[in-house]
Short mmCIF file of N, CA and C in Angstrom, two decimals:
data_model
loop_
_atom_site.label_atom_id
_atom_site.label_comp_id
_atom_site.label_asym_id
_atom_site.label_seq_id
_atom_site.Cartn_x
_atom_site.Cartn_y
_atom_site.Cartn_z
N UNK A 914 63.46 54.66 117.42
CA UNK A 914 62.30 54.02 118.00
C UNK A 914 61.10 54.40 117.15
N UNK A 915 60.42 53.41 116.61
CA UNK A 915 59.25 53.65 115.78
C UNK A 915 58.15 52.72 116.24
N UNK A 916 56.96 53.27 116.47
CA UNK A 916 55.80 52.49 116.88
C UNK A 916 54.84 52.41 115.71
N UNK A 917 54.25 51.22 115.49
CA UNK A 917 53.30 51.03 114.41
C UNK A 917 51.99 50.51 114.99
N UNK A 918 50.88 51.04 114.50
CA UNK A 918 49.56 50.57 114.92
C UNK A 918 48.75 50.25 113.67
N UNK A 919 48.08 49.13 113.69
CA UNK A 919 47.29 48.68 112.55
C UNK A 919 45.83 48.58 112.97
N UNK A 920 44.96 49.26 112.22
CA UNK A 920 43.53 49.19 112.49
C UNK A 920 42.79 48.98 111.17
N UNK A 921 41.57 48.55 111.25
CA UNK A 921 40.78 48.42 110.03
C UNK A 921 39.88 47.20 110.08
N UNK A 922 38.98 47.19 109.13
CA UNK A 922 38.05 46.07 109.02
C UNK A 922 37.93 45.70 107.55
N UNK A 923 37.74 44.42 107.29
CA UNK A 923 37.57 43.98 105.91
C UNK A 923 38.87 44.10 105.14
N UNK A 924 38.77 44.65 103.95
CA UNK A 924 39.91 44.74 103.04
C UNK A 924 40.83 45.92 103.33
N UNK A 925 40.30 47.03 103.86
CA UNK A 925 41.10 48.24 104.06
C UNK A 925 41.72 48.28 105.46
N UNK A 926 43.01 48.51 105.50
CA UNK A 926 43.74 48.63 106.75
C UNK A 926 44.32 50.04 106.85
N UNK A 927 44.50 50.51 108.05
CA UNK A 927 45.17 51.80 108.26
C UNK A 927 46.39 51.54 109.13
N UNK A 928 47.55 51.91 108.64
CA UNK A 928 48.81 51.71 109.34
C UNK A 928 49.36 53.08 109.74
N UNK A 929 49.57 53.28 111.02
CA UNK A 929 50.12 54.53 111.53
C UNK A 929 51.53 54.26 112.05
N UNK A 930 52.48 55.04 111.57
CA UNK A 930 53.88 54.91 111.97
C UNK A 930 54.26 56.21 112.67
N UNK A 931 54.60 56.12 113.96
CA UNK A 931 54.94 57.29 114.75
C UNK A 931 56.21 56.98 115.53
N UNK A 932 57.17 57.87 115.50
CA UNK A 932 58.40 57.67 116.26
C UNK A 932 59.47 58.65 115.84
N UNK A 933 60.71 58.26 116.13
CA UNK A 933 61.82 59.11 115.74
C UNK A 933 63.07 58.28 115.51
N UNK A 934 63.92 58.79 114.64
CA UNK A 934 65.25 58.21 114.43
C UNK A 934 66.14 58.83 115.50
N UNK A 935 66.48 58.05 116.51
CA UNK A 935 67.23 58.58 117.64
C UNK A 935 68.67 58.92 117.28
N UNK A 936 69.36 58.01 116.61
CA UNK A 936 70.76 58.25 116.28
C UNK A 936 71.44 56.95 115.94
N UNK A 937 72.77 56.96 115.99
CA UNK A 937 73.56 55.77 115.65
C UNK A 937 74.83 55.76 116.48
N UNK A 938 75.29 54.55 116.78
CA UNK A 938 76.56 54.35 117.48
C UNK A 938 77.45 53.47 116.62
N UNK A 939 78.75 53.65 116.77
CA UNK A 939 79.70 52.78 116.09
C UNK A 939 80.00 53.16 114.66
N UNK A 940 79.53 54.29 114.18
CA UNK A 940 79.82 54.73 112.82
C UNK A 940 81.18 55.41 112.83
N UNK A 941 82.08 54.94 111.99
CA UNK A 941 83.44 55.50 111.96
C UNK A 941 83.49 56.69 110.99
N UNK A 942 82.93 57.78 111.43
CA UNK A 942 82.91 59.01 110.64
C UNK A 942 82.88 60.19 111.61
N UNK A 943 83.26 61.36 111.15
CA UNK A 943 83.22 62.54 112.01
C UNK A 943 81.86 63.23 111.94
N UNK A 944 81.14 63.06 110.81
CA UNK A 944 79.81 63.64 110.64
C UNK A 944 78.92 62.63 109.93
N UNK A 945 77.64 62.59 110.33
CA UNK A 945 76.72 61.64 109.67
C UNK A 945 75.28 62.14 109.78
N UNK A 946 74.46 61.66 108.87
CA UNK A 946 73.02 61.92 108.88
C UNK A 946 72.31 60.67 108.41
N UNK A 947 70.98 60.64 108.53
CA UNK A 947 70.20 59.48 108.13
C UNK A 947 69.10 59.90 107.16
N UNK A 948 69.07 59.22 106.03
CA UNK A 948 67.99 59.41 105.06
C UNK A 948 67.02 58.24 105.24
N UNK A 949 65.72 58.51 105.17
CA UNK A 949 64.73 57.46 105.33
C UNK A 949 63.65 57.57 104.26
N UNK A 950 63.03 56.42 103.96
CA UNK A 950 62.00 56.38 102.94
C UNK A 950 61.05 55.24 103.28
N UNK A 951 59.77 55.47 103.07
CA UNK A 951 58.77 54.41 103.20
C UNK A 951 58.37 53.98 101.80
N UNK A 952 58.56 52.72 101.51
CA UNK A 952 58.24 52.16 100.20
C UNK A 952 56.87 51.48 100.28
N UNK A 953 55.99 51.85 99.35
CA UNK A 953 54.62 51.32 99.36
C UNK A 953 54.41 50.33 98.22
N UNK A 954 53.97 49.11 98.53
CA UNK A 954 53.59 48.19 97.45
C UNK A 954 52.24 48.63 96.86
N UNK A 955 51.86 48.05 95.75
CA UNK A 955 50.57 48.41 95.15
C UNK A 955 49.45 48.07 96.14
N UNK A 956 48.44 48.88 96.15
CA UNK A 956 47.33 48.69 97.08
C UNK A 956 47.43 49.55 98.32
N UNK A 957 48.55 50.25 98.50
CA UNK A 957 48.74 51.14 99.66
C UNK A 957 48.83 52.58 99.17
N UNK A 958 48.35 53.52 99.99
CA UNK A 958 48.45 54.94 99.65
C UNK A 958 48.76 55.75 100.91
N UNK A 959 49.34 56.90 100.71
CA UNK A 959 49.65 57.83 101.79
C UNK A 959 48.40 58.61 102.16
N UNK A 960 48.05 58.62 103.45
CA UNK A 960 46.93 59.40 103.95
C UNK A 960 47.42 60.73 104.50
N UNK A 961 48.48 60.69 105.30
CA UNK A 961 49.06 61.92 105.84
C UNK A 961 50.53 61.69 106.18
N UNK A 962 51.27 62.79 106.24
CA UNK A 962 52.70 62.71 106.54
C UNK A 962 53.54 62.69 105.27
N UNK A 963 54.80 62.33 105.42
CA UNK A 963 55.73 62.29 104.30
C UNK A 963 56.27 60.88 104.14
N UNK A 964 56.54 60.48 102.90
CA UNK A 964 57.07 59.15 102.62
C UNK A 964 58.60 59.10 102.70
N UNK A 965 59.23 60.19 103.03
CA UNK A 965 60.68 60.19 103.14
C UNK A 965 61.17 61.47 103.77
N UNK A 966 62.43 61.43 104.15
CA UNK A 966 63.03 62.61 104.74
C UNK A 966 64.49 62.36 105.07
N UNK A 967 65.07 63.34 105.72
CA UNK A 967 66.47 63.27 106.07
C UNK A 967 66.71 64.00 107.38
N UNK A 968 67.49 63.41 108.25
CA UNK A 968 67.82 64.05 109.52
C UNK A 968 68.83 65.16 109.29
N UNK A 969 69.07 65.91 110.35
CA UNK A 969 70.13 66.91 110.28
C UNK A 969 71.48 66.20 110.35
N UNK A 970 72.51 66.89 109.95
CA UNK A 970 73.88 66.38 110.03
C UNK A 970 74.39 66.59 111.45
N UNK A 971 74.92 65.53 112.06
CA UNK A 971 75.47 65.63 113.41
C UNK A 971 76.98 65.43 113.34
N UNK A 972 77.69 66.31 114.00
CA UNK A 972 79.14 66.22 114.15
C UNK A 972 79.42 66.22 115.64
N UNK A 973 79.40 65.04 116.27
CA UNK A 973 79.51 64.98 117.73
C UNK A 973 80.93 65.19 118.23
N UNK A 974 81.03 65.60 119.48
CA UNK A 974 82.35 65.74 120.11
C UNK A 974 82.93 64.35 120.38
N UNK A 975 82.06 63.39 120.74
CA UNK A 975 82.49 62.01 120.94
C UNK A 975 82.32 61.26 119.63
N UNK A 976 83.42 60.92 118.98
CA UNK A 976 83.37 60.30 117.65
C UNK A 976 82.61 58.98 117.66
N UNK A 977 81.74 58.81 116.67
CA UNK A 977 81.02 57.56 116.48
C UNK A 977 79.66 57.47 117.14
N UNK A 978 79.26 58.47 117.93
CA UNK A 978 77.96 58.45 118.61
C UNK A 978 77.13 59.64 118.12
N UNK A 979 76.19 59.38 117.23
CA UNK A 979 75.42 60.44 116.58
C UNK A 979 74.01 60.53 117.15
N UNK A 980 73.52 61.75 117.31
CA UNK A 980 72.16 62.01 117.81
C UNK A 980 71.41 62.79 116.74
N UNK A 981 70.26 62.25 116.32
CA UNK A 981 69.45 62.94 115.32
C UNK A 981 68.08 63.34 115.87
N UNK A 982 67.41 62.47 116.56
CA UNK A 982 66.06 62.71 117.09
C UNK A 982 65.13 63.29 116.02
N UNK A 983 65.13 62.63 114.87
CA UNK A 983 64.33 63.08 113.72
C UNK A 983 62.94 62.42 113.77
N UNK A 984 61.85 63.21 113.76
CA UNK A 984 60.51 62.63 113.89
C UNK A 984 60.01 61.96 112.60
N UNK A 985 59.20 60.91 112.80
CA UNK A 985 58.48 60.26 111.71
C UNK A 985 57.03 60.13 112.16
N UNK A 986 56.10 60.61 111.33
CA UNK A 986 54.67 60.55 111.64
C UNK A 986 53.92 60.36 110.32
N UNK A 987 53.52 59.13 110.04
CA UNK A 987 52.93 58.79 108.74
C UNK A 987 51.68 57.93 108.96
N UNK A 988 50.67 58.17 108.15
CA UNK A 988 49.47 57.34 108.16
C UNK A 988 49.27 56.80 106.73
N UNK A 989 49.12 55.48 106.63
CA UNK A 989 48.95 54.81 105.35
C UNK A 989 47.65 54.03 105.34
N UNK A 990 47.12 53.79 104.14
CA UNK A 990 45.89 53.02 104.02
C UNK A 990 46.06 52.05 102.86
N UNK A 991 45.60 50.81 103.05
CA UNK A 991 45.70 49.85 101.97
C UNK A 991 45.32 48.45 102.42
N UNK A 992 45.81 47.48 101.65
CA UNK A 992 45.57 46.08 101.97
C UNK A 992 46.90 45.34 101.91
N UNK A 993 46.93 44.15 102.47
CA UNK A 993 48.18 43.39 102.52
C UNK A 993 48.26 42.34 101.42
N UNK A 994 47.41 42.43 100.39
CA UNK A 994 47.40 41.43 99.32
C UNK A 994 48.71 41.39 98.54
N UNK A 995 49.33 42.55 98.32
CA UNK A 995 50.57 42.61 97.53
C UNK A 995 51.79 42.90 98.39
N UNK A 996 51.70 42.74 99.68
CA UNK A 996 52.84 42.97 100.55
C UNK A 996 52.59 44.10 101.53
N UNK A 997 53.61 44.34 102.35
CA UNK A 997 53.54 45.35 103.40
C UNK A 997 54.49 46.50 103.09
N UNK A 998 54.17 47.71 103.57
CA UNK A 998 55.10 48.82 103.42
C UNK A 998 56.41 48.52 104.16
N UNK A 999 57.48 49.16 103.73
CA UNK A 999 58.77 48.98 104.40
C UNK A 999 59.39 50.34 104.70
N UNK A 1000 60.12 50.39 105.80
CA UNK A 1000 60.87 51.58 106.19
C UNK A 1000 62.33 51.33 105.84
N UNK A 1001 62.88 52.16 104.97
CA UNK A 1001 64.26 52.00 104.52
C UNK A 1001 65.11 53.12 105.10
N UNK A 1002 66.18 52.73 105.78
CA UNK A 1002 67.08 53.69 106.42
C UNK A 1002 68.45 53.61 105.78
N UNK A 1003 69.08 54.75 105.59
CA UNK A 1003 70.45 54.79 105.08
C UNK A 1003 71.24 55.82 105.87
N UNK A 1004 72.26 55.35 106.59
CA UNK A 1004 73.15 56.24 107.33
C UNK A 1004 74.27 56.65 106.38
N UNK A 1005 74.52 57.95 106.33
CA UNK A 1005 75.52 58.48 105.40
C UNK A 1005 76.52 59.36 106.16
N UNK A 1006 77.79 59.17 105.85
CA UNK A 1006 78.84 60.02 106.42
C UNK A 1006 79.09 61.18 105.48
N UNK A 1007 79.62 62.25 106.03
CA UNK A 1007 79.97 63.42 105.23
C UNK A 1007 81.45 63.70 105.49
N UNK A 1008 82.25 63.73 104.42
CA UNK A 1008 83.69 63.92 104.59
C UNK A 1008 84.08 65.39 104.55
N UNK A 1009 85.38 65.66 104.59
CA UNK A 1009 85.89 67.04 104.62
C UNK A 1009 85.58 67.82 103.35
N UNK A 1010 85.23 67.12 102.27
CA UNK A 1010 84.90 67.78 101.00
C UNK A 1010 83.38 67.90 100.80
N UNK A 1011 82.61 67.65 101.87
CA UNK A 1011 81.14 67.72 101.87
C UNK A 1011 80.49 66.67 100.98
N UNK A 1012 81.18 65.56 100.74
CA UNK A 1012 80.62 64.45 99.98
C UNK A 1012 79.92 63.49 100.94
N UNK A 1013 78.72 63.09 100.59
CA UNK A 1013 77.91 62.20 101.41
C UNK A 1013 78.05 60.77 100.89
N UNK A 1014 78.51 59.86 101.76
CA UNK A 1014 78.76 58.48 101.36
C UNK A 1014 77.99 57.52 102.27
N UNK A 1015 77.36 56.47 101.72
CA UNK A 1015 76.64 55.52 102.56
C UNK A 1015 77.60 54.71 103.44
N UNK A 1016 77.23 54.53 104.71
CA UNK A 1016 78.03 53.72 105.63
C UNK A 1016 77.19 52.63 106.30
N UNK A 1017 75.88 52.63 106.10
CA UNK A 1017 75.03 51.60 106.67
C UNK A 1017 73.60 51.74 106.17
N UNK A 1018 72.85 50.64 106.21
CA UNK A 1018 71.46 50.69 105.78
C UNK A 1018 70.65 49.61 106.49
N UNK A 1019 69.35 49.76 106.46
CA UNK A 1019 68.45 48.78 107.04
C UNK A 1019 67.09 48.89 106.34
N UNK A 1020 66.41 47.78 106.23
CA UNK A 1020 65.04 47.75 105.70
C UNK A 1020 64.19 46.99 106.70
N UNK A 1021 63.13 47.62 107.16
CA UNK A 1021 62.21 47.01 108.13
C UNK A 1021 60.82 46.96 107.50
N UNK A 1022 60.21 45.77 107.54
CA UNK A 1022 58.87 45.60 106.98
C UNK A 1022 57.82 45.72 108.08
N UNK A 1023 56.68 46.26 107.74
CA UNK A 1023 55.60 46.49 108.70
C UNK A 1023 54.64 45.31 108.72
N UNK A 1024 55.15 44.11 108.64
CA UNK A 1024 54.30 42.92 108.68
C UNK A 1024 53.81 42.70 110.11
N UNK A 1025 52.55 42.88 110.33
CA UNK A 1025 51.97 42.78 111.67
C UNK A 1025 51.07 41.56 111.72
#
């Protein structure tokens, strides 16, 4: 669950992204984590927070239902002339040899 708020006047906008990566269902793996990244087009800059991160590894007792509850709190500033920032998610499984392999991804644009 991620909430976005857009404020500003004229050319400069401020985009605040606050929420958390709750988890995933239906992943056929015994362990998984989520890597995330915010991609900024030209004209946007980071004001506070981090542009990427990674959740902890979850190995649930009930296979396929992962809980991460990883926080995201980012403030960006820019204009929409060259596009909008995007939130990129990648769910990765971890096998018995500790190798991390992608099993799903998503890209969400902050077009408001």
